[in-house]
Amino acid sequence: MTKDRNAFFIDNEWRKPSSTRTFDIINASTGEKIASSPEAMEADVDAAVAAARRAFDGGKWAKAAPKERAAIMTKFTNSITARAEDLARTVSIQNGMPISVSTALEGQFAAGLLQYYAGVAANMAGPEKRPSQMGRETIVEHSPLGVVAAIVPWNFPVTLALSKVAPAMAAGCTVVIKPSPGTVLDSYLLAEAALEAGVPPGVLNWVPADRDVGAYLVSHPGVDKVAFTGSTAAGRAIAQKCGALLRPVTLELGGKSAAIVLEDVDLDAFVQGIPMACMLNNGQACYNGTRILAPKGIYNQVVDAVAGLASSLVIGDALSPETHVGPMASAAHRSRVEGYIAKGKQEARLVAGGGRPKNLTQGWFVEPTVFADVSNEAVIAREEIFGPVLSIISYEDEDDAVRIANNSEYGLGGSVWSSDTARATDIAERIVSGTIGVNGYMPSLGSPFGGVKSSGLGREFAPETVSSYQSTKSIYIMG
């Protein structure tokens, strides 16, 4: 599972790298090197794109009936399911995700995502005939777009890879996947599953690379679409390049979501929901509700409850089933999070955490941290920290809560908590965000997921996603 790798998966073959450069893969819980993998150069990307291009232009995949693609996708699902435990452990070792979370989201949910799109493919409609005002009729066809460059981050590497691979496969596209250097080993397990399932050569190709080579992939002339999940800064650069090329692009970017607590909240239920809605994956989830908005009338009770919850969470090795909060994904990322905590100590009142756990001297751990008396204009309330850091902001009334929630450059997630579901839903409808939860938060298969404003373009996890991997053509029948 954590053995050294020495090849790339290109055209259903284990292809020798073009250089001797490698990535060191580190156990986030111990800081120790566990494996190495080759680092892709431009020549390796050229080979992967060429394989995907051949498979799309000359292979049978794009021309296959949707039900044929669905059958192969189902076999792929079964192969992933058989590796679900290994995938979960591999992810947890690399990025520090608690094993309880990776088992559910990188194992079970990821396999379910692929199976879901197999079902979408199996029920895909053929060409549609529409009335024509100027002729006899119009035939509207939806064809696969072509070669997709899928660029995947380190925080949910399996699910976020398949969130692009699955709809692309359903549409009939071929894919070149660039995983993050920090989470490479899981991509080998996915490649082995694809090979076992009989996914045709060139349909899926994996080339781990750094940012410069990733930029080369984005602008490659053999690529027809880019699908990216990552930081807003990187997303803007990709959007700029794709805009110049008039190349379709999907961007799932950062967030600074608000969790709005109403006066009639069941405070115990809210506290129980924090780990999933506000601090999932050690705070390393783009939709986490890291701004907690509490009414002035119960502000102190909310602060005490959130601080108590943060202080009670078990911090430890990502592979321990008792662990609630694992390490940050890398030493560099821990330093970034700690920089924000230092800033927060100047801007607000620290009520929980704020340092490194004293009993853990190895690995990249940060205590779950809570700040109170936070202004919505504070740096810790404006910028995405991507760690276990919560900011509690007070508000006057519902209109003030909505104003504060919407006063952000981001619009990805969020939640509203109340004993009155209808009231909470009314407020949720006023929040400018691509998604929002009521008395909880978790993306759902079949429902569009994505952001507005600086949180991105496009939607994933839903049947509508397939259309972003298709080209639409109208054939006017005049006589």
mmCIF file with all atom_site columns, N, CA, C and O in Angstrom, residues 428-473:
data_model
loop_
_atom_site.group_PDB
_atom_site.id
_atom_site.type_symbol
_atom_site.label_atom_id
_atom_site.label_alt_id
_atom_site.label_comp_id
_atom_site.label_asym_id
_atom_site.label_entity_id
_atom_site.label_seq_id
_atom_site.pdbx_PDB_ins_code
_atom_site.Cartn_x
_atom_site.Cartn_y
_atom_site.Cartn_z
_atom_site.occupancy
_atom_site.B_iso_or_equiv
_atom_site.pdbx_formal_charge
_atom_site.auth_seq_id
_atom_site.auth_comp_id
_atom_site.auth_asym_id
_atom_site.auth_atom_id
_atom_site.pdbx_PDB_model_num
ATOM 1   N N  . ALA A 1 428 ? -32.001 30.252 4.914   1.00 0.00 ? 428 ALA A N  1
ATOM 2   C CA . ALA A 1 428 ? -31.054 29.600 4.002   1.00 0.00 ? 428 ALA A CA 1
ATOM 3   C C  . ALA A 1 428 ? -31.250 30.088 2.572   1.00 0.00 ? 428 ALA A C  1
ATOM 4   O O  . ALA A 1 428 ? -30.279 30.253 1.824   1.00 0.00 ? 428 ALA A O  1
ATOM 5   N N  . GLU A 1 429 ? -32.493 30.335 2.190   1.00 0.00 ? 429 GLU A N  1
ATOM 6   C CA . GLU A 1 429 ? -32.780 30.805 0.837   1.00 0.00 ? 429 GLU A CA 1
ATOM 7   C C  . GLU A 1 429 ? -32.226 32.201 0.579   1.00 0.00 ? 429 GLU A C  1
ATOM 8   O O  . GLU A 1 429 ? -32.025 32.586 -0.572  1.00 0.00 ? 429 GLU A O  1
ATOM 9   N N  . ARG A 1 430 ? -31.942 32.948 1.623   1.00 0.00 ? 430 ARG A N  1
ATOM 10  C CA . ARG A 1 430 ? -31.438 34.322 1.466   1.00 0.00 ? 430 ARG A CA 1
ATOM 11  C C  . ARG A 1 430 ? -29.907 34.374 1.417   1.00 0.00 ? 430 ARG A C  1
ATOM 12  O O  . ARG A 1 430 ? -29.346 35.438 1.163   1.00 0.00 ? 430 ARG A O  1
ATOM 13  N N  . ILE A 1 431 ? -29.248 33.261 1.664   1.00 0.00 ? 431 ILE A N  1
ATOM 14  C CA . ILE A 1 431 ? -27.789 33.226 1.677   1.00 0.00 ? 431 ILE A CA 1
ATOM 15  C C  . ILE A 1 431 ? -27.276 33.032 0.254   1.00 0.00 ? 431 ILE A C  1
ATOM 16  O O  . ILE A 1 431 ? -27.729 32.137 -0.468  1.00 0.00 ? 431 ILE A O  1
ATOM 17  N N  . VAL A 1 432 ? -26.329 33.868 -0.159  1.00 0.00 ? 432 VAL A N  1
ATOM 18  C CA . VAL A 1 432 ? -25.751 33.790 -1.501  1.00 0.00 ? 432 VAL A CA 1
ATOM 19  C C  . VAL A 1 432 ? -24.655 32.724 -1.475  1.00 0.00 ? 432 VAL A C  1
ATOM 20  O O  . VAL A 1 432 ? -23.513 32.984 -1.094  1.00 0.00 ? 432 VAL A O  1
ATOM 21  N N  . SER A 1 433 ? -25.035 31.529 -1.867  1.00 0.00 ? 433 SER A N  1
ATOM 22  C CA . SER A 1 433 ? -24.115 30.389 -1.779  1.00 0.00 ? 433 SER A CA 1
ATOM 23  C C  . SER A 1 433 ? -24.594 29.292 -2.710  1.00 0.00 ? 433 SER A C  1
ATOM 24  O O  . SER A 1 433 ? -25.797 29.145 -2.940  1.00 0.00 ? 433 SER A O  1
ATOM 25  N N  . GLY A 1 434 ? -23.648 28.525 -3.238  1.00 0.00 ? 434 GLY A N  1
ATOM 26  C CA . GLY A 1 434 ? -24.033 27.432 -4.126  1.00 0.00 ? 434 GLY A CA 1
ATOM 27  C C  . GLY A 1 434 ? -24.736 26.303 -3.419  1.00 0.00 ? 434 GLY A C  1
ATOM 28  O O  . GLY A 1 434 ? -25.555 25.594 -3.999  1.00 0.00 ? 434 GLY A O  1
ATOM 29  N N  . THR A 1 435 ? -24.419 26.125 -2.133  1.00 0.00 ? 435 THR A N  1
ATOM 30  C CA . THR A 1 435 ? -25.047 25.075 -1.321  1.00 0.00 ? 435 THR A CA 1
ATOM 31  C C  . THR A 1 435 ? -25.217 25.609 0.094   1.00 0.00 ? 435 THR A C  1
ATOM 32  O O  . THR A 1 435 ? -24.492 26.505 0.531   1.00 0.00 ? 435 THR A O  1
ATOM 33  N N  . ILE A 1 436 ? -26.161 25.040 0.825   1.00 0.00 ? 436 ILE A N  1
ATOM 34  C CA . ILE A 1 436 ? -26.325 25.394 2.241   1.00 0.00 ? 436 ILE A CA 1
ATOM 35  C C  . ILE A 1 436 ? -27.140 24.299 2.915   1.00 0.00 ? 436 ILE A C  1
ATOM 36  O O  . ILE A 1 436 ? -27.980 23.651 2.276   1.00 0.00 ? 436 ILE A O  1
ATOM 37  N N  . GLY A 1 437 ? -26.878 24.071 4.188   1.00 0.00 ? 437 GLY A N  1
ATOM 38  C CA . GLY A 1 437 ? -27.593 23.043 4.926   1.00 0.00 ? 437 GLY A CA 1
ATOM 39  C C  . GLY A 1 437 ? -28.500 23.640 5.986   1.00 0.00 ? 437 GLY A C  1
ATOM 40  O O  . GLY A 1 437 ? -28.304 24.769 6.440   1.00 0.00 ? 437 GLY A O  1
ATOM 41  N N  . VAL A 1 438 ? -29.483 22.883 6.383   1.00 0.00 ? 438 VAL A N  1
ATOM 42  C CA . VAL A 1 438 ? -30.370 23.248 7.483   1.00 0.00 ? 438 VAL A CA 1
ATOM 43  C C  . VAL A 1 438 ? -30.210 22.205 8.576   1.00 0.00 ? 438 VAL A C  1
ATOM 44  O O  . VAL A 1 438 ? -30.443 21.015 8.355   1.00 0.00 ? 438 VAL A O  1
ATOM 45  N N  . ASN A 1 439 ? -29.739 22.643 9.739   1.00 0.00 ? 439 ASN A N  1
ATOM 46  C CA . ASN A 1 439 ? -29.468 21.759 10.881  1.00 0.00 ? 439 ASN A CA 1
ATOM 47  C C  . ASN A 1 439 ? -28.490 20.644 10.533  1.00 0.00 ? 439 ASN A C  1
ATOM 48  O O  . ASN A 1 439 ? -28.633 19.499 10.956  1.00 0.00 ? 439 ASN A O  1
ATOM 49  N N  . GLY A 1 440 ? -27.512 20.998 9.753   1.00 0.00 ? 440 GLY A N  1
ATOM 50  C CA . GLY A 1 440 ? -26.467 20.055 9.347   1.00 0.00 ? 440 GLY A CA 1
ATOM 51  C C  . GLY A 1 440 ? -25.938 20.460 7.991   1.00 0.00 ? 440 GLY A C  1
ATOM 52  O O  . GLY A 1 440 ? -26.444 21.396 7.359   1.00 0.00 ? 440 GLY A O  1
ATOM 53  N N  . TYR A 1 441 ? -24.896 19.760 7.560   1.00 0.00 ? 441 TYR A N  1
ATOM 54  C CA . TYR A 1 441 ? -24.376 20.019 6.215   1.00 0.00 ? 441 TYR A CA 1
ATOM 55  C C  . TYR A 1 441 ? -23.597 18.806 5.740   1.00 0.00 ? 441 TYR A C  1
ATOM 56  O O  . TYR A 1 441 ? -22.698 18.316 6.432   1.00 0.00 ? 441 TYR A O  1
ATOM 57  N N  . MET A 1 442 ? -23.952 18.325 4.540   1.00 0.00 ? 442 MET A N  1
ATOM 58  C CA . MET A 1 442 ? -23.181 17.286 3.875   1.00 0.00 ? 442 MET A CA 1
ATOM 59  C C  . MET A 1 442 ? -23.643 17.213 2.430   1.00 0.00 ? 442 MET A C  1
ATOM 60  O O  . MET A 1 442 ? -24.835 17.027 2.167   1.00 0.00 ? 442 MET A O  1
ATOM 61  N N  . PRO A 1 443 ? -22.738 17.364 1.455   1.00 0.00 ? 443 PRO A N  1
ATOM 62  C CA . PRO A 1 443 ? -23.129 17.230 0.048   1.00 0.00 ? 443 PRO A CA 1
ATOM 63  C C  . PRO A 1 443 ? -23.798 15.884 -0.207  1.00 0.00 ? 443 PRO A C  1
ATOM 64  O O  . PRO A 1 443 ? -23.444 14.866 0.398   1.00 0.00 ? 443 PRO A O  1
ATOM 65  N N  . SER A 1 444 ? -24.745 15.892 -1.122  1.00 0.00 ? 444 SER A N  1
ATOM 66  C CA . SER A 1 444 ? -25.539 14.706 -1.407  1.00 0.00 ? 444 SER A CA 1
ATOM 67  C C  . SER A 1 444 ? -25.431 14.340 -2.885  1.00 0.00 ? 444 SER A C  1
ATOM 68  O O  . SER A 1 444 ? -25.555 15.220 -3.755  1.00 0.00 ? 444 SER A O  1
ATOM 69  N N  . LEU A 1 445 ? -25.195 13.069 -3.167  1.00 0.00 ? 445 LEU A N  1
ATOM 70  C CA . LEU A 1 445 ? -25.175 12.618 -4.553  1.00 0.00 ? 445 LEU A CA 1
ATOM 71  C C  . LEU A 1 445 ? -26.531 12.870 -5.197  1.00 0.00 ? 445 LEU A C  1
ATOM 72  O O  . LEU A 1 445 ? -27.579 12.587 -4.612  1.00 0.00 ? 445 LEU A O  1
ATOM 73  N N  . GLY A 1 446 ? -26.491 13.403 -6.406  1.00 0.00 ? 446 GLY A N  1
ATOM 74  C CA . GLY A 1 446 ? -27.714 13.722 -7.121  1.00 0.00 ? 446 GLY A CA 1
ATOM 75  C C  . GLY A 1 446 ? -28.110 15.177 -7.005  1.00 0.00 ? 446 GLY A C  1
ATOM 76  O O  . GLY A 1 446 ? -28.986 15.642 -7.734  1.00 0.00 ? 446 GLY A O  1
ATOM 77  N N  . SER A 1 447 ? -27.469 15.897 -6.072  1.00 0.00 ? 447 SER A N  1
ATOM 78  C CA . SER A 1 447 ? -27.759 17.319 -5.883  1.00 0.00 ? 447 SER A CA 1
ATOM 79  C C  . SER A 1 447 ? -26.534 18.136 -6.280  1.00 0.00 ? 447 SER A C  1
ATOM 80  O O  . SER A 1 447 ? -25.415 17.801 -5.881  1.00 0.00 ? 447 SER A O  1
ATOM 81  N N  . PRO A 1 448 ? -26.713 19.207 -7.060  1.00 0.00 ? 448 PRO A N  1
ATOM 82  C CA . PRO A 1 448 ? -25.563 19.972 -7.546  1.00 0.00 ? 448 PRO A CA 1
ATOM 83  C C  . PRO A 1 448 ? -24.730 20.556 -6.406  1.00 0.00 ? 448 PRO A C  1
ATOM 84  O O  . PRO A 1 448 ? -25.267 21.138 -5.464  1.00 0.00 ? 448 PRO A O  1
ATOM 85  N N  . PHE A 1 449 ? -23.416 20.399 -6.493  1.00 0.00 ? 449 PHE A N  1
ATOM 86  C CA . PHE A 1 449 ? -22.483 20.958 -5.519  1.00 0.00 ? 449 PHE A CA 1
ATOM 87  C C  . PHE A 1 449 ? -21.511 21.877 -6.229  1.00 0.00 ? 449 PHE A C  1
ATOM 88  O O  . PHE A 1 449 ? -20.904 21.514 -7.232  1.00 0.00 ? 449 PHE A O  1
ATOM 89  N N  . GLY A 1 450 ? -21.335 23.081 -5.695  1.00 0.00 ? 450 GLY A N  1
ATOM 90  C CA . GLY A 1 450 ? -20.397 24.045 -6.257  1.00 0.00 ? 450 GLY A CA 1
ATOM 91  C C  . GLY A 1 450 ? -20.661 25.410 -5.677  1.00 0.00 ? 450 GLY A C  1
ATOM 92  O O  . GLY A 1 450 ? -21.561 25.583 -4.837  1.00 0.00 ? 450 GLY A O  1
ATOM 93  N N  . GLY A 1 451 ? -19.872 26.386 -6.095  1.00 0.00 ? 451 GLY A N  1
ATOM 94  C CA . GLY A 1 451 ? -19.956 27.693 -5.472  1.00 0.00 ? 451 GLY A CA 1
ATOM 95  C C  . GLY A 1 451 ? -20.271 28.829 -6.414  1.00 0.00 ? 451 GLY A C  1
ATOM 96  O O  . GLY A 1 451 ? -20.352 28.660 -7.637  1.00 0.00 ? 451 GLY A O  1
ATOM 97  N N  . VAL A 1 452 ? -20.454 30.009 -5.816  1.00 0.00 ? 452 VAL A N  1
ATOM 98  C CA . VAL A 1 452 ? -20.623 31.258 -6.549  1.00 0.00 ? 452 VAL A CA 1
ATOM 99  C C  . VAL A 1 452 ? -19.526 32.211 -6.078  1.00 0.00 ? 452 VAL A C  1
ATOM 100 O O  . VAL A 1 452 ? -18.753 31.915 -5.180  1.00 0.00 ? 452 VAL A O  1
ATOM 101 N N  . LYS A 1 453 ? -19.470 33.370 -6.712  1.00 0.00 ? 453 LYS A N  1
ATOM 102 C CA . LYS A 1 453 ? -18.436 34.365 -6.399  1.00 0.00 ? 453 LYS A CA 1
ATOM 103 C C  . LYS A 1 453 ? -17.052 33.715 -6.485  1.00 0.00 ? 453 LYS A C  1
ATOM 104 O O  . LYS A 1 453 ? -16.785 32.988 -7.452  1.00 0.00 ? 453 LYS A O  1
ATOM 105 N N  . SER A 1 454 ? -16.198 33.923 -5.502  1.00 0.00 ? 454 SER A N  1
ATOM 106 C CA . SER A 1 454 ? -14.834 33.397 -5.580  1.00 0.00 ? 454 SER A CA 1
ATOM 107 C C  . SER A 1 454 ? -14.742 31.912 -5.243  1.00 0.00 ? 454 SER A C  1
ATOM 108 O O  . SER A 1 454 ? -13.639 31.365 -5.147  1.00 0.00 ? 454 SER A O  1
ATOM 109 N N  . SER A 1 455 ? -15.883 31.270 -5.079  1.00 0.00 ? 455 SER A N  1
ATOM 110 C CA . SER A 1 455 ? -15.882 29.835 -4.786  1.00 0.00 ? 455 SER A CA 1
ATOM 111 C C  . SER A 1 455 ? -15.989 28.968 -6.033  1.00 0.00 ? 455 SER A C  1
ATOM 112 O O  . SER A 1 455 ? -16.011 27.734 -5.915  1.00 0.00 ? 455 SER A O  1
ATOM 113 N N  . GLY A 1 456 ? -16.053 29.591 -7.220  1.00 0.00 ? 456 GLY A N  1
ATOM 114 C CA . GLY A 1 456 ? -15.913 28.773 -8.407  1.00 0.00 ? 456 GLY A CA 1
ATOM 115 C C  . GLY A 1 456 ? -16.998 28.890 -9.449  1.00 0.00 ? 456 GLY A C  1
ATOM 116 O O  . GLY A 1 456 ? -17.908 29.717 -9.362  1.00 0.00 ? 456 GLY A O  1
ATOM 117 N N  . LEU A 1 457 ? -16.881 27.991 -10.439 1.00 0.00 ? 457 LEU A N  1
ATOM 118 C CA . LEU A 1 457 ? -17.786 27.917 -11.589 1.00 0.00 ? 457 LEU A CA 1
ATOM 119 C C  . LEU A 1 457 ? -18.140 26.461 -11.831 1.00 0.00 ? 457 LEU A C  1
ATOM 120 O O  . LEU A 1 457 ? -17.270 25.600 -11.828 1.00 0.00 ? 457 LEU A O  1
ATOM 121 N N  . GLY A 1 458 ? -19.422 26.201 -12.069 1.00 0.00 ? 458 GLY A N  1
ATOM 122 C CA . GLY A 1 458 ? -19.831 24.843 -12.413 1.00 0.00 ? 458 GLY A CA 1
ATOM 123 C C  . GLY A 1 458 ? -20.313 24.071 -11.199 1.00 0.00 ? 458 GLY A C  1
ATOM 124 O O  . GLY A 1 458 ? -20.221 24.519 -10.056 1.00 0.00 ? 458 GLY A O  1
ATOM 125 N N  . ARG A 1 459 ? -20.838 22.875 -11.451 1.00 0.00 ? 459 ARG A N  1
ATOM 126 C CA . ARG A 1 459 ? -21.407 22.031 -10.404 1.00 0.00 ? 459 ARG A CA 1
ATOM 127 C C  . ARG A 1 459 ? -20.949 20.584 -10.583 1.00 0.00 ? 459 ARG A C  1
ATOM 128 O O  . ARG A 1 459 ? -20.726 20.113 -11.701 1.00 0.00 ? 459 ARG A O  1
ATOM 129 N N  . GLU A 1 460 ? -20.827 19.887 -9.445  1.00 0.00 ? 460 GLU A N  1
ATOM 130 C CA . GLU A 1 460 ? -20.463 18.474 -9.444  1.00 0.00 ? 460 GLU A CA 1
ATOM 131 C C  . GLU A 1 460 ? -21.504 17.684 -8.655  1.00 0.00 ? 460 GLU A C  1
ATOM 132 O O  . GLU A 1 460 ? -22.421 18.266 -8.061  1.00 0.00 ? 460 GLU A O  1
ATOM 133 N N  . PHE A 1 461 ? -21.372 16.339 -8.676  1.00 0.00 ? 461 PHE A N  1
ATOM 134 C CA . PHE A 1 461 ? -22.209 15.416 -7.888  1.00 0.00 ? 461 PHE A CA 1
ATOM 135 C C  . PHE A 1 461 ? -23.646 15.284 -8.391  1.00 0.00 ? 461 PHE A C  1
ATOM 136 O O  . PHE A 1 461 ? -24.489 14.739 -7.675  1.00 0.00 ? 461 PHE A O  1
ATOM 137 N N  . ALA A 1 462 ? -23.975 15.788 -9.571  1.00 0.00 ? 462 ALA A N  1
ATOM 138 C CA . ALA A 1 462 ? -25.365 15.782 -10.018 1.00 0.00 ? 462 ALA A CA 1
ATOM 139 C C  . ALA A 1 462 ? -25.452 15.389 -11.493 1.00 0.00 ? 462 ALA A C  1
ATOM 140 O O  . ALA A 1 462 ? -24.455 15.451 -12.221 1.00 0.00 ? 462 ALA A O  1
ATOM 141 N N  . PRO A 1 463 ? -26.646 15.004 -11.973 1.00 0.00 ? 463 PRO A N  1
ATOM 142 C CA . PRO A 1 463 ? -26.771 14.657 -13.392 1.00 0.00 ? 463 PRO A CA 1
ATOM 143 C C  . PRO A 1 463 ? -26.458 15.826 -14.313 1.00 0.00 ? 463 PRO A C  1
ATOM 144 O O  . PRO A 1 463 ? -25.958 15.635 -15.424 1.00 0.00 ? 463 PRO A O  1
ATOM 145 N N  . GLU A 1 464 ? -26.717 17.069 -13.837 1.00 0.00 ? 464 GLU A N  1
ATOM 146 C CA . GLU A 1 464 ? -26.417 18.251 -14.646 1.00 0.00 ? 464 GLU A CA 1
ATOM 147 C C  . GLU A 1 464 ? -24.933 18.351 -14.986 1.00 0.00 ? 464 GLU A C  1
ATOM 148 O O  . GLU A 1 464 ? -24.547 18.988 -15.969 1.00 0.00 ? 464 GLU A O  1
ATOM 149 N N  . THR A 1 465 ? -24.086 17.734 -14.163 1.00 0.00 ? 465 THR A N  1
ATOM 150 C CA . THR A 1 465 ? -22.641 17.821 -14.367 1.00 0.00 ? 465 THR A CA 1
ATOM 151 C C  . THR A 1 465 ? -22.222 17.244 -15.705 1.00 0.00 ? 465 THR A C  1
ATOM 152 O O  . THR A 1 465 ? -21.281 17.738 -16.340 1.00 0.00 ? 465 THR A O  1
ATOM 153 N N  . VAL A 1 466 ? -22.903 16.198 -16.150 1.00 0.00 ? 466 VAL A N  1
ATOM 154 C CA . VAL A 1 466 ? -22.506 15.519 -17.385 1.00 0.00 ? 466 VAL A CA 1
ATOM 155 C C  . VAL A 1 466 ? -22.519 16.493 -18.558 1.00 0.00 ? 466 VAL A C  1
ATOM 156 O O  . VAL A 1 466 ? -21.669 16.416 -19.463 1.00 0.00 ? 466 VAL A O  1
ATOM 157 N N  . SER A 1 467 ? -23.456 17.435 -18.575 1.00 0.00 ? 467 SER A N  1
ATOM 158 C CA . SER A 1 467 ? -23.556 18.363 -19.704 1.00 0.00 ? 467 SER A CA 1
ATOM 159 C C  . SER A 1 467 ? -22.301 19.229 -19.841 1.00 0.00 ? 467 SER A C  1
ATOM 160 O O  . SER A 1 467 ? -21.998 19.697 -20.938 1.00 0.00 ? 467 SER A O  1
ATOM 161 N N  . SER A 1 468 ? -21.559 19.420 -18.746 1.00 0.00 ? 468 SER A N  1
ATOM 162 C CA . SER A 1 468 ? -20.339 20.223 -18.839 1.00 0.00 ? 468 SER A CA 1
ATOM 163 C C  . SER A 1 468 ? -19.195 19.430 -19.465 1.00 0.00 ? 468 SER A C  1
ATOM 164 O O  . SER A 1 468 ? -18.126 19.989 -19.720 1.00 0.00 ? 468 SER A O  1
ATOM 165 N N  . TYR A 1 469 ? -19.414 18.159 -19.706 1.00 0.00 ? 469 TYR A N  1
ATOM 166 C CA . TYR A 1 469 ? -18.439 17.314 -20.406 1.00 0.00 ? 469 TYR A CA 1
ATOM 167 C C  . TYR A 1 469 ? -18.944 16.935 -21.801 1.00 0.00 ? 469 TYR A C  1
ATOM 168 O O  . TYR A 1 469 ? -18.425 16.022 -22.431 1.00 0.00 ? 469 TYR A O  1
ATOM 169 N N  . GLN A 1 470 ? -19.956 17.661 -22.276 1.00 0.00 ? 470 GLN A N  1
ATOM 170 C CA . GLN A 1 470 ? -20.554 17.388 -23.577 1.00 0.00 ? 470 GLN A CA 1
ATOM 171 C C  . GLN A 1 470 ? -20.547 18.633 -24.455 1.00 0.00 ? 470 GLN A C  1
ATOM 172 O O  . GLN A 1 470 ? -20.540 19.765 -23.962 1.00 0.00 ? 470 GLN A O  1
ATOM 173 N N  . SER A 1 471 ? -20.587 18.402 -25.749 1.00 0.00 ? 471 SER A N  1
ATOM 174 C CA . SER A 1 471 ? -20.771 19.455 -26.739 1.00 0.00 ? 471 SER A CA 1
ATOM 175 C C  . SER A 1 471 ? -22.165 19.288 -27.342 1.00 0.00 ? 471 SER A C  1
ATOM 176 O O  . SER A 1 471 ? -22.573 18.166 -27.657 1.00 0.00 ? 471 SER A O  1
ATOM 177 N N  . THR A 1 472 ? -22.889 20.376 -27.446 1.00 0.00 ? 472 THR A N  1
ATOM 178 C CA . THR A 1 472 ? -24.255 20.326 -27.970 1.00 0.00 ? 472 THR A CA 1
ATOM 179 C C  . THR A 1 472 ? -24.291 20.837 -29.410 1.00 0.00 ? 472 THR A C  1
ATOM 180 O O  . THR A 1 472 ? -23.734 21.891 -29.720 1.00 0.00 ? 472 THR A O  1
ATOM 181 N N  . LYS A 1 473 ? -24.941 20.079 -30.268 1.00 0.00 ? 473 LYS A N  1
ATOM 182 C CA . LYS A 1 473 ? -24.996 20.410 -31.693 1.00 0.00 ? 473 LYS A CA 1
ATOM 183 C C  . LYS A 1 473 ? -26.439 20.376 -32.178 1.00 0.00 ? 473 LYS A C  1
ATOM 184 O O  . LYS A 1 473 ? -27.179 19.434 -31.884 1.00 0.00 ? 473 LYS A O  1
#
